[in-house]
CSV table of C-alpha atoms in Angstrom, one decimal:
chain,number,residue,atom,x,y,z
E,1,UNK,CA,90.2,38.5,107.9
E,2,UNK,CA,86.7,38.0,109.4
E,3,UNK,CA,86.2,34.9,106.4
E,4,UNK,CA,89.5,33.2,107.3
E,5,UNK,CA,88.2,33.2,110.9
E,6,UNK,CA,84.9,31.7,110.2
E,7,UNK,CA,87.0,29.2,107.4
E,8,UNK,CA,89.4,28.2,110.9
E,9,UNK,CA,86.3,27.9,113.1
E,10,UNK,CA,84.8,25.5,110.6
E,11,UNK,CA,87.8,23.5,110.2
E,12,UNK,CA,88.5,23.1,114.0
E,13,UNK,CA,85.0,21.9,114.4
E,14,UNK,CA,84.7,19.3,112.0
E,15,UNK,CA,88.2,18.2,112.5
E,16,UNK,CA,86.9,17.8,116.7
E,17,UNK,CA,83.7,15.6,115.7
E,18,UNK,CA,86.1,13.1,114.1
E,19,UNK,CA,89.0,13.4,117.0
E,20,UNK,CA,86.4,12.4,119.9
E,21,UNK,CA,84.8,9.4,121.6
E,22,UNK,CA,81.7,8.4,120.1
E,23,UNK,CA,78.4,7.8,121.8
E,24,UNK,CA,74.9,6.7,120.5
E,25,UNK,CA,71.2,7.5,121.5
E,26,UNK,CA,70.0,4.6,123.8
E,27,UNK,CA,66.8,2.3,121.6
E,28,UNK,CA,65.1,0.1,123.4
E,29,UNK,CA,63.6,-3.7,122.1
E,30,UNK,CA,60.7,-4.2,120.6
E,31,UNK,CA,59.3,-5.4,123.9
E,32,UNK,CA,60.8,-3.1,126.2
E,33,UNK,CA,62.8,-5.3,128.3
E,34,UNK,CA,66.2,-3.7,126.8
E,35,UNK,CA,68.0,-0.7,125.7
E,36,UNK,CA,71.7,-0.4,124.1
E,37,UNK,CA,73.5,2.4,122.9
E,38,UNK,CA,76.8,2.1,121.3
E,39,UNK,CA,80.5,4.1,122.0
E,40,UNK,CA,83.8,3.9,119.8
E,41,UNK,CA,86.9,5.2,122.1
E,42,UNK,CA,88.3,7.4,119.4
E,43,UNK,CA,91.1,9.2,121.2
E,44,UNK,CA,93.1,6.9,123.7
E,45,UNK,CA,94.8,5.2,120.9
E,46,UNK,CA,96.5,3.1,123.2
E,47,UNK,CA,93.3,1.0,124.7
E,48,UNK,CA,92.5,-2.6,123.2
E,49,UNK,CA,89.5,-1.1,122.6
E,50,UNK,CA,90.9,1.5,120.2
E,51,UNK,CA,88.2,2.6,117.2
E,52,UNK,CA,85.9,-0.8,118.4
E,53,UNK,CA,82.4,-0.5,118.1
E,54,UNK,CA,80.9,-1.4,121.8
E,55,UNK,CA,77.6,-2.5,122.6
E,56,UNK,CA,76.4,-1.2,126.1
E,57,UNK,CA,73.3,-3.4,127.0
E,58,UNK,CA,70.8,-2.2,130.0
E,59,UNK,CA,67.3,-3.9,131.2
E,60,UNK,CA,64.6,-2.1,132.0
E,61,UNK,CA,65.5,-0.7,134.9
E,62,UNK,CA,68.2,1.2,132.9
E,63,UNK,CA,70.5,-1.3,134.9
E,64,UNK,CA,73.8,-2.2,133.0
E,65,UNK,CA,74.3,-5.8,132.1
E,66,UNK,CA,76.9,-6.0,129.8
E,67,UNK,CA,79.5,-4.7,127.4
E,68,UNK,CA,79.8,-6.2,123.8
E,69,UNK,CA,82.8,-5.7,121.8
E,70,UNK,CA,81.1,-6.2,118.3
E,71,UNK,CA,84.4,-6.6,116.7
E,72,UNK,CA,83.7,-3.9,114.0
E,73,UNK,CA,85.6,-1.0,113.0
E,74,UNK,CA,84.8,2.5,113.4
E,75,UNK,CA,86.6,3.4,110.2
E,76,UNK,CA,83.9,2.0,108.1
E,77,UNK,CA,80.1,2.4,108.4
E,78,UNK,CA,78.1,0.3,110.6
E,79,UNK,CA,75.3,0.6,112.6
E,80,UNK,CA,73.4,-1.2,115.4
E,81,UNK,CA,69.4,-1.9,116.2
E,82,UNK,CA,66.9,-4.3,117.1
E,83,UNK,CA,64.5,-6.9,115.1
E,84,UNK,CA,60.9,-5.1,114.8
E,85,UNK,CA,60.1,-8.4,117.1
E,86,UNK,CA,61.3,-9.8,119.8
E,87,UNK,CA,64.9,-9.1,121.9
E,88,UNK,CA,67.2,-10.0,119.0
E,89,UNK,CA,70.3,-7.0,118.5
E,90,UNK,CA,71.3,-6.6,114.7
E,91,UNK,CA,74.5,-5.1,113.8
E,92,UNK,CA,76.0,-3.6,110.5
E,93,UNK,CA,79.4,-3.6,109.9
E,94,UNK,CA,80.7,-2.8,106.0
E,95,UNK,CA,84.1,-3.9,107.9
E,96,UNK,CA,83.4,-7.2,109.5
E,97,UNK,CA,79.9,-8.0,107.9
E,98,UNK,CA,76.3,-8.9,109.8
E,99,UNK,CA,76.2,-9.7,113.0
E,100,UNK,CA,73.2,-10.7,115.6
E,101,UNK,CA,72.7,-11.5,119.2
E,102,UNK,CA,69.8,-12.9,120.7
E,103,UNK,CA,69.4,-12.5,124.7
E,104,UNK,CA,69.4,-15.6,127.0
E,105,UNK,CA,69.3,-15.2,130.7
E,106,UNK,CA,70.1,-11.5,130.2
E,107,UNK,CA,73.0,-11.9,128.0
E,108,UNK,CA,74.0,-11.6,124.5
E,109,UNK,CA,74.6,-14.9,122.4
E,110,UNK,CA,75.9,-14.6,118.8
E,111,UNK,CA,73.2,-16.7,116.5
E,112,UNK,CA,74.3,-17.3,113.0
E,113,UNK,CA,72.8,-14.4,110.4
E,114,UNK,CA,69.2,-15.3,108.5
E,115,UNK,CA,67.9,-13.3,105.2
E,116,UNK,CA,65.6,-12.4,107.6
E,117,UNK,CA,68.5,-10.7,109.9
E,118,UNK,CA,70.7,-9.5,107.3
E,119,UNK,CA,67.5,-7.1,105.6
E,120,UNK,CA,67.2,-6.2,109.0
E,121,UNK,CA,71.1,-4.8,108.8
E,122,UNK,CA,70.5,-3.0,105.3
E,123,UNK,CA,66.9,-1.9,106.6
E,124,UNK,CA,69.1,0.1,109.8
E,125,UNK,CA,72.1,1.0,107.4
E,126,UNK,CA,69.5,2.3,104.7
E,127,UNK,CA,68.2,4.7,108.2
E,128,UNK,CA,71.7,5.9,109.6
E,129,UNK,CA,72.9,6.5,106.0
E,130,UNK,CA,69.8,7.8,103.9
């Protein structure tokens, strides 16, 4: 009895980490002037958002500036990060592919993906999924 308990207990929590929202640990740019984090609305299946990876961006006053729908999927691994240099965000996505932003006037602008960029994107993926 006690081991079908402890089986149930397991099951309900494993089944709960896949069954609610999703929220990153803030990194911060390379020179400090940013910070994102990302969430994935995995339980109001009704939202445009629905399963979208988001991109929250804050300055260095932990002010928010944006939001950045990347367009990926949350059924497929992704991650997101920074270039070692500079305020350029990298993105992941086994689902939609690589993307990057650089930041102008405090706002992302999508720039078209380098070598450079994309071993950034396996460098992150080869960290989140080691």
């Amino acid at each position: 009895m006690k081991r079908n308990l402890i089986l149930i207990l397991l099951t309900l929590t494993f089944t709960s980490c896949f069954f609610s929202d999703y929220e990153s640990e803030k990194t911060q740019s390379s020179t400090g002037n940013f910070e994102i984090y990302a969430t994935v609305n995995r339980t109001d299946k009704n939202a445009d958002n629905y399963a979208d990876v988001i991109i929250h961006l804050y300055d260095k006053k932990n002010e928010k500036l944006t939001e950045l729908n990347t367009g990926a999927g949350d059924a497929n691994k992704w991650t997101i990060g920074w270039t070692e240099l500079g305020d350029t965000i990298v993105l992941q996505s086994s689902d939609i592919g690589n993307k990057a932003w650089i930041l102008q006037n405090d706002q992302p602008t999508e720039i078209k993906m380098t070598d450079e960029l994309n071993e950034r994107a396996e460098f992150l993926k080869s960290i989140k999924y080691e």
